[in-house]
């Protein structure tokens, strides 16, 4: 388990970063927690590590004039969890940040890295030439699949490991991506890709692009939000099942709803049918039960992960009931 | 009996520091004691290292600045142990799961096994050795000793640094906060109950000294 050799570069500007990235076979180092683990375990190889940690403009959390927030990609998970304005305005995001990994990893890991991290499937992380590594087979299909997805899998059955991503999706966040050609904004739904779109990568980022910030829209009046993560241990574990909720209420009725699951699918999984069921309604037990059932209607469990379906139904039910 | 063990522990500590000194000299590292690190001029960090190339790095560890050569792929844990002879931080899993390598970086607990040495340049690094006050154990170390918060002891330096880091941010943690705050450190002997007691006592000790 030795660290392979690589060329290391720490540019002081994004412009210089793009030059190094476009030369090919390079990996970005932000917090480095996932990168160094992957290199050591041989999950992938790289010629060059391009560290962006000197680029101070990526470290800021700013409130913009329109009330939206721009969170620099190098903001650490701890900084996000403790930021007073994030805690006040986007409580589910601060909550999710506190649920990420361990204190040490939160101190080092970054927002950008959390969104670009590699999945935790033990076949992918182990010595298996699986479909995500360009091989012909997904070993989880006939193997140990208790932590794998029940929705959205095709050829690969990972779950997306991030706790921040489902919350950001519920909040309707955008992602700022910067490349040599300039800066663009895309909805977070377009950043993370399903296996059927691109089986060997998790994001739509081009190799010479950098995720530079997360953009949170202003919170509307009457908005409430939450994130709940269920895992085998009380902390330092990935989600077996999780749900991010962002609901708006007017006179006791839900006027808009976003329900996004973690631990369910290769990307954070929106539940549009469930959202429709509760929109325009006062939350009661019957409506909530229908919404929970709808979220799992398309679920296709494998041999060992069928428990997730009841787990998700129970989780969604409990979480929605807290808004009654 | 207890007094004897404490005495032995004192001798062990001196032994480690002698070994550390010999390794340090043997490795050709240069250490300078700095009266006030913050006033000293910053050393320009290496911005690039070719594959396998040895480049200079300057690290501030336990209040001293050390300058030596590293490869780009060497971790902070590698250099603390192999170059500086600081064998407190341990290699456990090597992938950020066990916490045996925990050190404070700019006051925050982090995994030294997942930090490149080059990335640690310009930051204040504190290992368990740096918690000693002259020859006396620091309050967190003392609390671990008093509560017998270890069996084999392999995870202990990491546990102590995780506790030190948590108590700097949260001086009066509840038991639940202690459990969460220490969750990045595994103890395969299962000494958790004693570890949590030790952290509770450490919180009190830190406020009296």
Short mmCIF file of C-alpha atoms in Angstrom, two decimals:
data_model
loop_
_atom_site.label_atom_id
_atom_site.label_comp_id
_atom_site.label_asym_id
_atom_site.label_seq_id
_atom_site.Cartn_x
_atom_site.Cartn_y
_atom_site.Cartn_z
CA UNK A 1 0.00 0.00 0.00
CA UNK A 2 2.60 2.52 -1.02
CA UNK A 3 1.83 5.83 -2.61
CA UNK A 4 2.69 5.81 -6.31
CA UNK A 5 4.99 8.48 -7.71
CA UNK A 6 3.50 11.58 -9.25
CA UNK A 7 4.54 15.00 -10.39
CA UNK A 8 3.17 17.64 -8.04
CA UNK A 9 2.27 21.19 -8.95
CA UNK A 10 0.68 23.88 -6.83
CA UNK A 11 -0.32 26.78 -9.07
CA UNK A 12 -1.21 30.18 -7.65
CA UNK A 13 -3.89 30.96 -10.20
CA UNK A 14 -6.74 29.20 -11.97
CA UNK A 15 -5.27 30.14 -15.34
CA UNK A 16 -2.10 28.25 -14.53
CA UNK A 17 -4.21 25.36 -13.16
CA UNK A 18 -6.02 24.92 -16.48
CA UNK A 19 -2.71 24.75 -18.34
CA UNK A 20 -1.54 21.89 -16.17
CA UNK A 21 -4.89 20.10 -16.31
CA UNK A 22 -5.16 20.32 -20.09
CA UNK A 23 -1.81 18.56 -20.50
CA UNK A 24 -3.74 15.38 -19.62
CA UNK A 25 -3.67 12.58 -17.04
CA UNK A 26 -3.79 15.00 -14.11
CA UNK A 27 -5.90 14.99 -10.94
CA UNK A 28 -6.98 17.91 -8.83
CA UNK A 29 -5.93 18.00 -5.15
CA UNK A 30 -8.22 20.05 -2.90
CA UNK A 31 -8.49 18.52 0.59
CA UNK A 32 -6.74 15.43 -0.75
CA UNK A 33 -8.61 13.01 1.50
CA UNK A 34 -10.24 11.01 -1.29
CA UNK A 35 -7.45 11.56 -3.82
CA UNK A 36 -4.65 10.16 -1.65
CA UNK A 37 -6.78 7.19 -0.57
CA UNK A 38 -7.62 6.36 -4.20
CA UNK A 39 -4.00 6.70 -5.35
CA UNK A 40 -2.74 4.53 -2.53
CA UNK A 41 -5.38 1.87 -3.17
CA UNK A 42 -4.78 1.95 -6.92
CA UNK A 43 -8.38 2.91 -7.71
CA UNK A 44 -6.90 5.09 -10.47
CA UNK A 45 -3.47 6.29 -11.47
CA UNK A 46 -2.25 9.74 -12.38
CA UNK A 47 0.88 11.33 -13.78
CA UNK A 48 0.32 14.66 -12.14
CA UNK A 49 -1.34 16.04 -9.03
CA UNK A 50 -2.41 19.65 -9.44
CA UNK A 51 -3.04 21.18 -6.03
CA UNK A 52 -5.45 24.10 -5.98
CA UNK A 53 -4.95 24.84 -2.28
CA UNK A 54 -3.02 28.06 -2.94
CA UNK A 55 -5.89 29.64 -4.83
CA UNK A 56 -7.40 31.84 -2.13
CA UNK A 57 -10.34 33.02 -4.22
CA UNK A 58 -11.83 29.52 -3.87
CA UNK A 59 -11.92 29.75 -0.07
CA UNK A 60 -14.58 32.39 0.45
CA UNK A 61 -18.21 32.11 1.51
CA UNK A 62 -19.95 35.25 0.24
CA UNK A 63 -23.45 36.63 0.47
CA UNK A 64 -24.34 38.21 -2.85
CA UNK A 65 -26.56 41.29 -3.32
CA UNK A 66 -29.64 39.29 -4.34
CA UNK A 67 -29.50 37.31 -1.09
CA UNK A 68 -27.96 34.23 -2.67
CA UNK A 69 -24.75 32.66 -1.37
CA UNK A 70 -21.58 31.69 -3.16
CA UNK A 71 -19.61 28.98 -1.38
CA UNK A 72 -16.06 28.67 -2.66
CA UNK A 73 -15.09 25.11 -3.58
CA UNK A 74 -12.23 25.03 -1.05
CA UNK A 75 -14.48 25.86 1.90
CA UNK A 76 -13.94 22.98 4.31
CA UNK A 77 -16.87 20.89 5.51
CA UNK A 78 -16.21 22.15 9.07
CA UNK A 79 -16.32 25.78 7.90
CA UNK A 80 -19.60 25.10 6.14
CA UNK A 81 -21.10 23.37 9.20
CA UNK A 82 -20.11 26.27 11.48
CA UNK A 83 -20.90 29.22 9.20
CA UNK A 84 -23.46 31.32 11.11
CA UNK A 85 -25.38 32.49 8.03
CA UNK A 86 -25.48 29.03 6.49
CA UNK A 87 -26.76 27.62 9.79
CA UNK A 88 -29.44 30.29 9.94
CA UNK A 89 -30.59 30.27 6.31
CA UNK A 90 -29.77 26.79 5.01
CA UNK A 91 -30.07 24.66 8.16
CA UNK A 92 -30.26 21.36 6.26
CA UNK A 93 -26.91 22.09 4.63
CA UNK A 94 -25.17 22.83 7.94
CA UNK A 95 -26.85 19.73 9.39
CA UNK A 96 -25.67 17.55 6.48
CA UNK A 97 -22.14 18.97 6.75
CA UNK A 98 -21.99 17.88 10.40
CA UNK A 99 -23.00 14.37 9.36
CA UNK A 100 -20.12 14.02 6.89
CA UNK A 101 -17.41 11.49 7.78
CA UNK A 102 -15.33 12.25 10.90
CA UNK A 103 -14.12 15.50 12.52
CA UNK A 104 -10.66 15.04 10.99
CA UNK A 105 -12.05 14.55 7.49
CA UNK A 106 -14.43 17.50 7.86
CA UNK A 107 -11.49 19.69 8.84
CA UNK A 108 -9.64 18.72 5.70
CA UNK A 109 -12.26 17.81 3.12
CA UNK A 110 -13.76 20.53 0.96
CA UNK A 111 -17.18 21.29 -0.48
CA UNK A 112 -15.89 20.82 -4.02
CA UNK A 113 -14.20 17.55 -3.13
CA UNK A 114 -17.31 16.27 -1.40
CA UNK A 115 -19.26 16.72 -4.65
CA UNK A 116 -16.54 15.16 -6.82
CA UNK A 117 -15.61 12.23 -4.56
CA UNK A 118 -15.41 8.70 -5.90
CA UNK A 119 -18.06 6.17 -4.90
CA UNK A 120 -17.55 3.76 -2.02
CA UNK A 121 -18.58 0.50 -3.69
CA UNK A 122 -16.17 -2.10 -2.33
CA UNK A 123 -15.73 -3.70 -5.73
CA UNK A 124 -14.84 -0.36 -7.29
CA UNK A 125 -12.47 0.43 -4.39
CA UNK A 126 -11.06 -3.09 -4.42
CA UNK A 127 -9.11 -5.01 -7.01
CA UNK A 128 -12.02 -5.60 -9.37
CA UNK A 129 -12.03 -4.42 -12.95
CA UNK A 130 -15.66 -3.37 -12.77
CA UNK A 131 -17.77 -1.46 -15.28
CA UNK A 132 -16.94 1.85 -13.59
CA UNK A 133 -13.26 1.14 -14.23
CA UNK A 134 -14.00 0.29 -17.86
CA UNK A 135 -14.40 -3.45 -17.30
CA UNK A 136 -17.21 -5.71 -18.52
CA UNK A 137 -18.94 -6.66 -15.24
CA UNK A 138 -20.54 -5.10 -12.23
CA UNK A 139 -19.54 -7.46 -9.43
CA UNK A 140 -22.26 -6.16 -7.10
CA UNK A 141 -25.04 -7.70 -9.19
CA UNK A 142 -24.25 -11.24 -8.05
CA UNK A 143 -22.10 -10.26 -5.08
CA UNK A 144 -22.41 -8.47 -1.76
CA UNK A 145 -24.85 -5.70 -2.57
CA UNK A 146 -26.37 -4.68 0.76
CA UNK A 147 -25.13 -1.08 0.40
CA UNK A 148 -25.87 -0.69 -3.30
CA UNK A 149 -28.56 1.27 -5.06
CA UNK A 150 -32.24 0.43 -5.43
CA UNK A 151 -32.94 3.14 -8.01
CA UNK A 152 -31.17 4.48 -11.09
CA UNK A 153 -28.65 1.69 -11.54
CA UNK A 154 -27.82 0.36 -14.98
CA UNK A 155 -24.58 -1.52 -15.51
CA UNK A 156 -23.28 -0.07 -12.24
CA UNK A 157 -25.06 0.03 -8.90
CA UNK A 158 -23.17 2.50 -6.75
CA UNK A 159 -24.85 4.96 -4.43
CA UNK A 160 -23.69 8.56 -4.46
CA UNK A 161 -21.64 9.01 -1.28
CA UNK A 162 -22.18 12.74 -0.66
CA UNK A 163 -24.39 14.12 2.11
CA UNK A 164 -24.13 17.68 0.79
CA UNK A 165 -25.29 16.87 -2.75
CA UNK A 166 -28.88 15.78 -1.88
CA UNK A 167 -29.36 18.90 0.24
CA UNK A 168 -27.95 21.16 -2.46
CA UNK A 169 -30.31 19.54 -4.93
CA UNK A 170 -33.26 20.13 -2.60
CA UNK A 171 -32.25 23.80 -2.32
CA UNK A 172 -31.98 24.12 -6.12
CA UNK A 173 -28.29 24.99 -5.96
CA UNK A 174 -26.14 25.64 -9.01
CA UNK A 175 -22.54 24.74 -9.58
CA UNK A 176 -19.97 27.19 -10.91
CA UNK A 177 -17.49 25.49 -13.22
CA UNK A 178 -14.46 27.30 -14.54
CA UNK A 179 -12.26 26.28 -17.42
CA UNK A 180 -9.80 27.92 -19.79
CA UNK A 181 -12.77 29.17 -21.83
CA UNK A 182 -14.46 30.93 -18.90
CA UNK A 183 -17.03 30.31 -16.22
CA UNK A 184 -20.41 28.62 -16.53
CA UNK A 185 -23.22 27.80 -14.12
CA UNK A 186 -25.15 24.55 -14.25
CA UNK A 187 -27.84 23.17 -11.94
CA UNK A 188 -26.39 20.55 -9.60
CA UNK A 189 -28.70 18.00 -11.30
CA UNK A 190 -26.56 18.42 -14.41
CA UNK A 191 -23.25 18.01 -12.56
CA UNK A 192 -23.84 14.48 -11.29
CA UNK A 193 -24.42 11.82 -13.93
CA UNK A 194 -26.08 8.41 -13.95
CA UNK A 195 -24.27 5.27 -15.13
CA UNK A 196 -26.50 5.22 -18.23
CA UNK A 197 -25.12 8.65 -19.18
CA UNK A 198 -21.45 7.92 -18.43
CA UNK A 199 -20.57 4.78 -16.54
CA UNK A 200 -16.92 5.59 -15.79
CA UNK A 201 -17.41 9.04 -14.33
CA UNK A 202 -19.55 10.62 -11.69
CA UNK A 203 -19.60 14.24 -12.85
CA UNK A 204 -20.01 16.18 -16.06
CA UNK A 205 -16.73 18.05 -15.43
CA UNK A 206 -14.26 17.97 -18.31
CA UNK A 207 -10.70 16.97 -17.33
CA UNK A 208 -9.48 20.56 -17.63
CA UNK A 209 -12.36 22.15 -15.71
CA UNK A 210 -12.50 23.03 -12.02
CA UNK A 211 -15.59 23.11 -9.82
CA UNK A 212 -15.01 26.58 -8.36
CA UNK A 213 -18.13 27.30 -6.28
CA UNK A 214 -21.58 26.26 -5.17
CA UNK A 215 -24.34 28.84 -5.60
CA UNK A 216 -27.31 28.77 -3.26
CA UNK A 217 -30.46 30.66 -4.28
CA UNK A 218 -32.04 33.01 -1.71
CA UNK A 219 -34.42 31.27 0.66
CA UNK A 220 -38.05 32.20 0.07
CA UNK A 221 -40.53 33.12 2.82
CA UNK A 222 -42.11 30.10 4.45
CA UNK A 223 -39.25 27.75 3.56
CA UNK A 224 -38.31 24.90 5.84
CA UNK A 225 -35.67 22.26 5.29
CA UNK A 226 -33.96 19.30 6.89
CA UNK A 227 -31.56 16.43 6.26
CA UNK A 228 -31.63 13.10 8.01
CA UNK A 229 -29.05 10.38 7.52
CA UNK A 230 -29.50 6.78 8.65
CA UNK A 231 -26.37 4.68 9.01
CA UNK A 232 -25.13 1.59 10.78
CA UNK A 233 -22.99 3.59 13.23
CA UNK A 234 -23.94 6.81 15.00
CA UNK A 235 -21.24 8.67 13.13
CA UNK A 236 -18.39 8.30 10.63
CA UNK A 237 -20.27 6.21 8.13
CA UNK A 238 -21.91 6.66 4.78
CA UNK A 239 -25.68 6.82 4.47
CA UNK A 240 -27.67 3.61 4.24
CA UNK A 241 -30.59 5.91 3.58
CA UNK A 242 -30.99 9.64 3.82
CA UNK A 243 -33.54 12.27 2.90
CA UNK A 244 -33.19 15.97 2.24
CA UNK A 245 -36.40 17.99 2.37
CA UNK A 246 -36.98 21.57 1.27
CA UNK A 247 -40.63 22.53 1.64
CA UNK A 248 -42.50 25.82 1.41
CA UNK A 249 -45.68 26.41 3.31
CA UNK A 250 -48.45 28.98 3.03
CA UNK A 251 -51.34 28.92 5.48
CA UNK A 252 -50.56 25.35 6.53
CA UNK A 253 -50.38 23.97 3.00
CA UNK A 254 -47.30 22.85 1.10
CA UNK A 255 -46.81 25.22 -1.83
CA UNK A 256 -43.64 23.65 -3.17
CA UNK A 257 -41.63 20.58 -2.24
CA UNK A 258 -38.35 18.96 -3.03
CA UNK A 259 -37.59 15.49 -1.71
CA UNK A 260 -34.12 14.12 -2.46
CA UNK A 261 -32.72 10.79 -1.27
CA UNK A 262 -29.16 9.78 -0.45
CA UNK A 263 -28.03 6.17 -0.34
CA UNK A 264 -30.71 5.27 -2.90
CA UNK A 265 -29.17 5.76 -6.33
CA UNK A 266 -25.93 6.57 -8.19
CA UNK A 267 -26.91 10.25 -7.91
CA UNK A 268 -28.96 12.06 -5.25
CA UNK A 269 -32.47 10.89 -6.16
CA UNK A 270 -35.34 13.34 -6.64
CA UNK A 271 -38.82 12.01 -5.91
CA UNK A 272 -41.07 14.04 -8.24
CA UNK A 273 -44.16 11.84 -7.72
CA UNK A 274 -43.93 12.23 -3.95
CA UNK A 275 -43.40 15.96 -4.33
CA UNK A 276 -46.57 16.20 -6.45
CA UNK A 277 -48.59 14.24 -3.90
CA UNK A 278 -47.83 16.64 -1.05
CA UNK A 279 -47.90 19.90 -3.02
CA UNK A 280 -51.10 21.86 -2.39
CA UNK A 281 -51.94 19.70 0.61
CA UNK A 282 -51.85 19.96 4.37
CA UNK A 283 -49.60 17.19 5.57
CA UNK A 284 -51.54 14.36 7.21
CA UNK A 285 -50.83 10.67 7.75
CA UNK A 286 -52.63 9.53 4.61
CA UNK A 287 -50.88 12.02 2.30
CA UNK A 288 -47.52 11.24 3.89
CA UNK A 289 -47.99 7.48 3.48
CA UNK A 290 -48.86 7.96 -0.20
CA UNK A 291 -45.79 10.16 -0.73
CA UNK A 292 -43.48 7.64 0.97
CA UNK A 293 -44.86 4.76 -1.10
CA UNK A 294 -44.55 6.74 -4.34
CA UNK A 295 -40.86 7.41 -3.69
CA UNK A 296 -40.11 3.67 -3.81
CA UNK A 297 -42.55 2.65 -6.56
CA UNK A 298 -39.81 2.28 -9.18
CA UNK A 299 -37.28 0.74 -6.81
CA UNK A 300 -35.63 -2.49 -8.01
CA UNK A 301 -33.74 -4.13 -5.16
CA UNK A 302 -30.99 -6.70 -5.54
CA UNK A 303 -30.48 -9.77 -3.37
CA UNK A 304 -29.28 -8.09 -0.17
CA UNK A 305 -30.56 -4.51 -0.27
CA UNK A 306 -34.31 -4.94 -0.26
CA UNK A 307 -34.35 -3.65 3.33
CA UNK A 308 -33.65 -0.21 1.93
CA UNK A 309 -37.14 0.07 0.46
CA UNK A 310 -38.89 -0.16 3.85
CA UNK A 311 -36.12 1.92 5.38
CA UNK A 312 -36.71 4.74 2.89
CA UNK A 313 -40.50 4.57 3.32
CA UNK A 314 -40.14 4.80 7.09
CA UNK A 315 -37.58 7.56 6.86
CA UNK A 316 -39.65 9.69 4.49
CA UNK A 317 -42.73 9.13 6.63
CA UNK A 318 -40.97 10.20 9.84
CA UNK A 319 -39.31 13.19 8.27
CA UNK A 320 -42.47 14.50 6.61
CA UNK A 321 -44.43 13.93 9.83
CA UNK A 322 -42.05 16.31 11.58
CA UNK A 323 -43.44 19.11 9.36
CA UNK A 324 -47.09 18.47 10.27
CA UNK B 1 2.35 0.22 41.77
CA UNK B 2 0.66 3.10 40.14
CA UNK B 3 3.50 5.41 41.12
CA UNK B 4 6.02 2.97 39.67
CA UNK B 5 4.21 2.90 36.38
CA UNK B 6 4.13 6.64 36.25
CA UNK B 7 7.83 6.74 36.96
CA UNK B 8 8.47 4.21 34.21
CA UNK B 9 6.34 6.20 31.88
CA UNK B 10 8.46 9.23 32.58
CA UNK B 11 11.56 7.28 31.66
CA UNK B 12 9.95 5.97 28.53
CA UNK B 13 9.15 9.43 27.47
CA UNK B 14 12.74 10.51 27.91
CA UNK B 15 13.80 7.44 25.94
CA UNK B 16 11.61 8.39 23.01
CA UNK B 17 12.91 11.89 22.97
CA UNK B 18 16.53 10.63 22.91
CA UNK B 19 15.73 8.27 20.10
CA UNK B 20 13.95 11.08 18.33
CA UNK B 21 17.00 13.28 18.70
CA UNK B 22 19.32 10.62 17.31
CA UNK B 23 17.03 9.96 14.36
CA UNK B 24 16.75 13.64 13.76
CA UNK B 25 20.51 14.12 13.63
CA UNK B 26 20.91 10.91 11.64
CA UNK B 27 18.45 12.10 9.03
CA UNK B 28 20.39 15.32 8.64
CA UNK B 29 17.38 17.46 9.40
CA UNK B 30 18.00 20.95 10.64
CA UNK B 31 15.89 22.09 13.55
CA UNK B 32 15.85 25.59 14.89
CA UNK B 33 14.13 26.60 18.07
CA UNK B 34 12.11 29.66 17.35
CA UNK B 35 11.32 32.16 20.04
CA UNK B 36 8.29 33.36 18.18
CA UNK B 37 7.44 31.43 15.08
CA UNK B 38 4.89 33.94 13.90
CA UNK B 39 7.51 36.68 13.62
CA UNK B 40 9.94 34.66 11.56
CA UNK B 41 10.00 35.19 7.84
CA UNK B 42 7.99 32.68 5.86
CA UNK B 43 9.95 30.31 3.69
CA UNK B 44 8.74 30.13 0.10
CA UNK B 45 7.03 26.79 -0.43
CA UNK B 46 7.94 24.38 -3.16
CA UNK B 47 5.44 24.86 -5.97
CA UNK B 48 6.46 21.89 -8.05
CA UNK B 49 8.18 18.55 -7.71
CA UNK B 50 8.85 16.18 -10.57
CA UNK B 51 8.13 12.50 -10.12
CA UNK B 52 10.65 11.11 -7.66
CA UNK B 53 12.46 14.44 -7.28
CA UNK B 54 13.57 15.48 -3.78
CA UNK B 55 12.54 19.04 -2.99
CA UNK B 56 13.00 21.19 0.09
CA UNK B 57 10.15 21.55 2.51
CA UNK B 58 10.03 23.59 5.68
CA UNK B 59 7.67 22.37 8.38
CA UNK B 60 6.84 23.90 11.73
CA UNK B 61 6.38 21.01 14.13
CA UNK B 62 5.80 21.40 17.87
CA UNK B 63 7.06 24.98 17.72
CA UNK B 64 10.27 24.22 15.85
CA UNK B 65 11.00 24.69 12.20
CA UNK B 66 12.52 21.78 10.34
CA UNK B 67 13.85 21.93 6.82
CA UNK B 68 14.56 18.81 4.82
CA UNK B 69 13.99 17.16 1.46
CA UNK B 70 10.93 15.16 0.51
CA UNK B 71 9.35 13.47 -2.47
CA UNK B 72 6.02 14.82 -3.63
CA UNK B 73 4.24 11.61 -2.62
CA UNK B 74 5.47 11.57 0.97
CA UNK B 75 2.79 12.23 3.53
CA UNK B 76 3.09 14.34 6.63
CA UNK B 77 2.95 11.11 8.62
CA UNK B 78 5.92 9.71 6.66
CA UNK B 79 8.10 12.71 7.46
CA UNK B 80 7.02 13.09 11.10
CA UNK B 81 7.99 9.49 11.77
CA UNK B 82 10.84 8.84 9.37
CA UNK B 83 12.53 12.23 9.14
CA UNK B 84 11.79 13.79 12.53
CA UNK B 85 11.62 10.63 14.63
CA UNK B 86 8.29 11.66 16.10
CA UNK B 87 6.80 8.21 16.53
CA UNK B 88 3.72 9.36 18.43
CA UNK B 89 1.58 9.60 15.28
CA UNK B 90 1.03 6.05 14.02
CA UNK B 91 0.29 4.45 10.69
CA UNK B 92 -2.90 2.45 11.08
CA UNK B 93 -5.12 2.13 8.05
CA UNK B 94 -3.42 4.68 5.78
CA UNK B 95 -6.77 5.77 4.39
CA UNK B 96 -8.38 8.06 6.94
CA UNK B 97 -10.52 5.53 8.75
CA UNK B 98 -8.74 4.75 12.02
CA UNK B 99 -7.31 8.05 13.29
CA UNK B 100 -4.03 6.65 14.67
CA UNK B 101 -2.14 9.33 12.69
CA UNK B 102 -4.18 12.28 14.05
CA UNK B 103 -2.18 15.48 14.58
CA UNK B 104 -3.28 19.10 14.91
CA UNK B 105 -2.74 21.21 11.82
CA UNK B 106 -3.29 24.90 12.58
CA UNK B 107 -5.09 23.74 15.73
CA UNK B 108 -7.48 21.31 14.01
CA UNK B 109 -7.28 17.52 14.23
CA UNK B 110 -6.49 16.02 10.85
CA UNK B 111 -5.19 12.76 9.45
CA UNK B 112 -1.45 12.99 8.77
CA UNK B 113 -1.66 9.90 6.53
CA UNK B 114 -3.90 11.78 4.10
CA UNK B 115 -1.90 15.03 4.11
CA UNK B 116 1.01 15.46 1.73
CA UNK B 117 4.11 16.84 3.45
CA UNK B 118 4.25 19.58 0.81
CA UNK B 119 0.69 20.61 1.67
CA UNK B 120 1.61 21.00 5.36
CA UNK B 121 4.20 23.70 4.63
CA UNK B 122 3.45 26.99 6.34
CA UNK B 123 1.07 25.41 8.85
CA UNK B 124 1.58 24.82 12.57
CA UNK B 125 1.75 21.08 13.25
CA UNK B 126 1.34 19.66 16.73
CA UNK B 127 1.96 16.01 17.60
CA UNK B 128 1.40 14.25 20.90
CA UNK B 129 5.07 14.92 21.75
CA UNK B 130 4.29 18.64 21.61
CA UNK B 131 1.74 18.36 24.43
CA UNK B 132 4.44 17.72 27.04
CA UNK B 133 5.08 20.63 29.35
CA UNK B 134 8.80 20.25 29.95
CA UNK B 135 8.88 16.73 31.39
CA UNK B 136 5.28 16.75 32.62
CA UNK B 137 2.31 15.30 30.78
CA UNK B 138 -0.13 17.84 29.41
CA UNK B 139 -3.71 17.78 30.77
CA UNK B 140 -5.16 15.52 28.06
CA UNK B 141 -2.24 13.11 28.31
CA UNK B 142 -2.60 13.07 32.10
CA UNK B 143 -6.33 12.37 31.88
CA UNK B 144 -5.72 9.40 29.56
CA UNK B 145 -3.10 8.09 31.99
CA UNK B 146 -5.28 8.59 35.07
CA UNK B 147 -8.29 6.88 33.47
CA UNK B 148 -6.36 3.95 32.03
CA UNK B 149 -7.82 4.93 28.67
CA UNK B 150 -5.85 2.41 26.64
CA UNK B 151 -4.88 -1.21 26.46
CA UNK B 152 -2.30 -1.73 23.72
CA UNK B 153 -1.83 2.03 23.36
CA UNK B 154 -1.40 2.08 19.58
CA UNK B 155 -4.34 4.41 18.97
CA UNK B 156 -3.66 6.56 22.05
CA UNK B 157 -1.55 9.37 20.54
CA UNK B 158 -4.22 9.86 17.87
CA UNK B 159 -7.02 9.72 20.44
CA UNK B 160 -5.24 12.30 22.57
CA UNK B 161 -4.75 14.68 19.65
CA UNK B 162 -8.40 14.29 18.59
CA UNK B 163 -9.44 15.12 22.18
CA UNK B 164 -7.04 18.07 22.35
CA UNK B 165 -8.44 19.47 19.09
CA UNK B 166 -12.06 19.00 20.15
CA UNK B 167 -11.53 20.61 23.57
CA UNK B 168 -9.95 23.67 21.96
CA UNK B 169 -13.23 24.31 20.12
CA UNK B 170 -15.61 22.92 22.72
CA UNK B 171 -14.14 23.19 26.24
CA UNK B 172 -17.25 21.72 27.96
CA UNK B 173 -18.47 18.86 25.79
CA UNK B 174 -21.41 16.66 26.75
CA UNK B 175 -20.90 12.88 26.62
CA UNK B 176 -22.68 12.81 23.27
CA UNK B 177 -20.43 15.56 21.92
CA UNK B 178 -17.39 13.64 23.14
CA UNK B 179 -18.57 10.49 21.38
CA UNK B 180 -19.11 12.38 18.13
CA UNK B 181 -15.92 14.39 18.52
CA UNK B 182 -13.88 11.23 19.02
CA UNK B 183 -15.65 9.27 16.29
CA UNK B 184 -12.77 9.64 13.83
CA UNK B 185 -10.54 7.46 16.01
CA UNK B 186 -10.92 3.71 16.38
CA UNK B 187 -9.69 1.65 19.33
CA UNK B 188 -9.49 -2.02 18.46
CA UNK B 189 -9.05 -2.91 22.15
CA UNK B 190 -12.42 -1.31 22.79
CA UNK B 191 -11.34 1.11 25.52
CA UNK B 192 -14.01 3.60 24.52
CA UNK B 193 -15.68 3.88 27.93
CA UNK B 194 -12.37 4.83 29.53
CA UNK B 195 -11.47 7.12 26.64
CA UNK B 196 -14.72 9.06 27.07
CA UNK B 197 -14.10 9.35 30.83
CA UNK B 198 -10.60 10.57 30.11
CA UNK B 199 -11.88 13.26 27.78
CA UNK B 200 -14.40 14.38 30.41
CA UNK B 201 -11.59 14.70 32.94
CA UNK B 202 -9.31 16.37 30.39
CA UNK B 203 -11.94 19.06 29.88
CA UNK B 204 -11.87 19.81 33.62
CA UNK B 205 -8.08 19.62 33.87
CA UNK B 206 -7.61 21.99 30.95
CA UNK B 207 -9.68 24.61 32.75
CA UNK B 208 -7.68 24.39 35.99
CA UNK B 209 -4.18 24.55 34.50
#
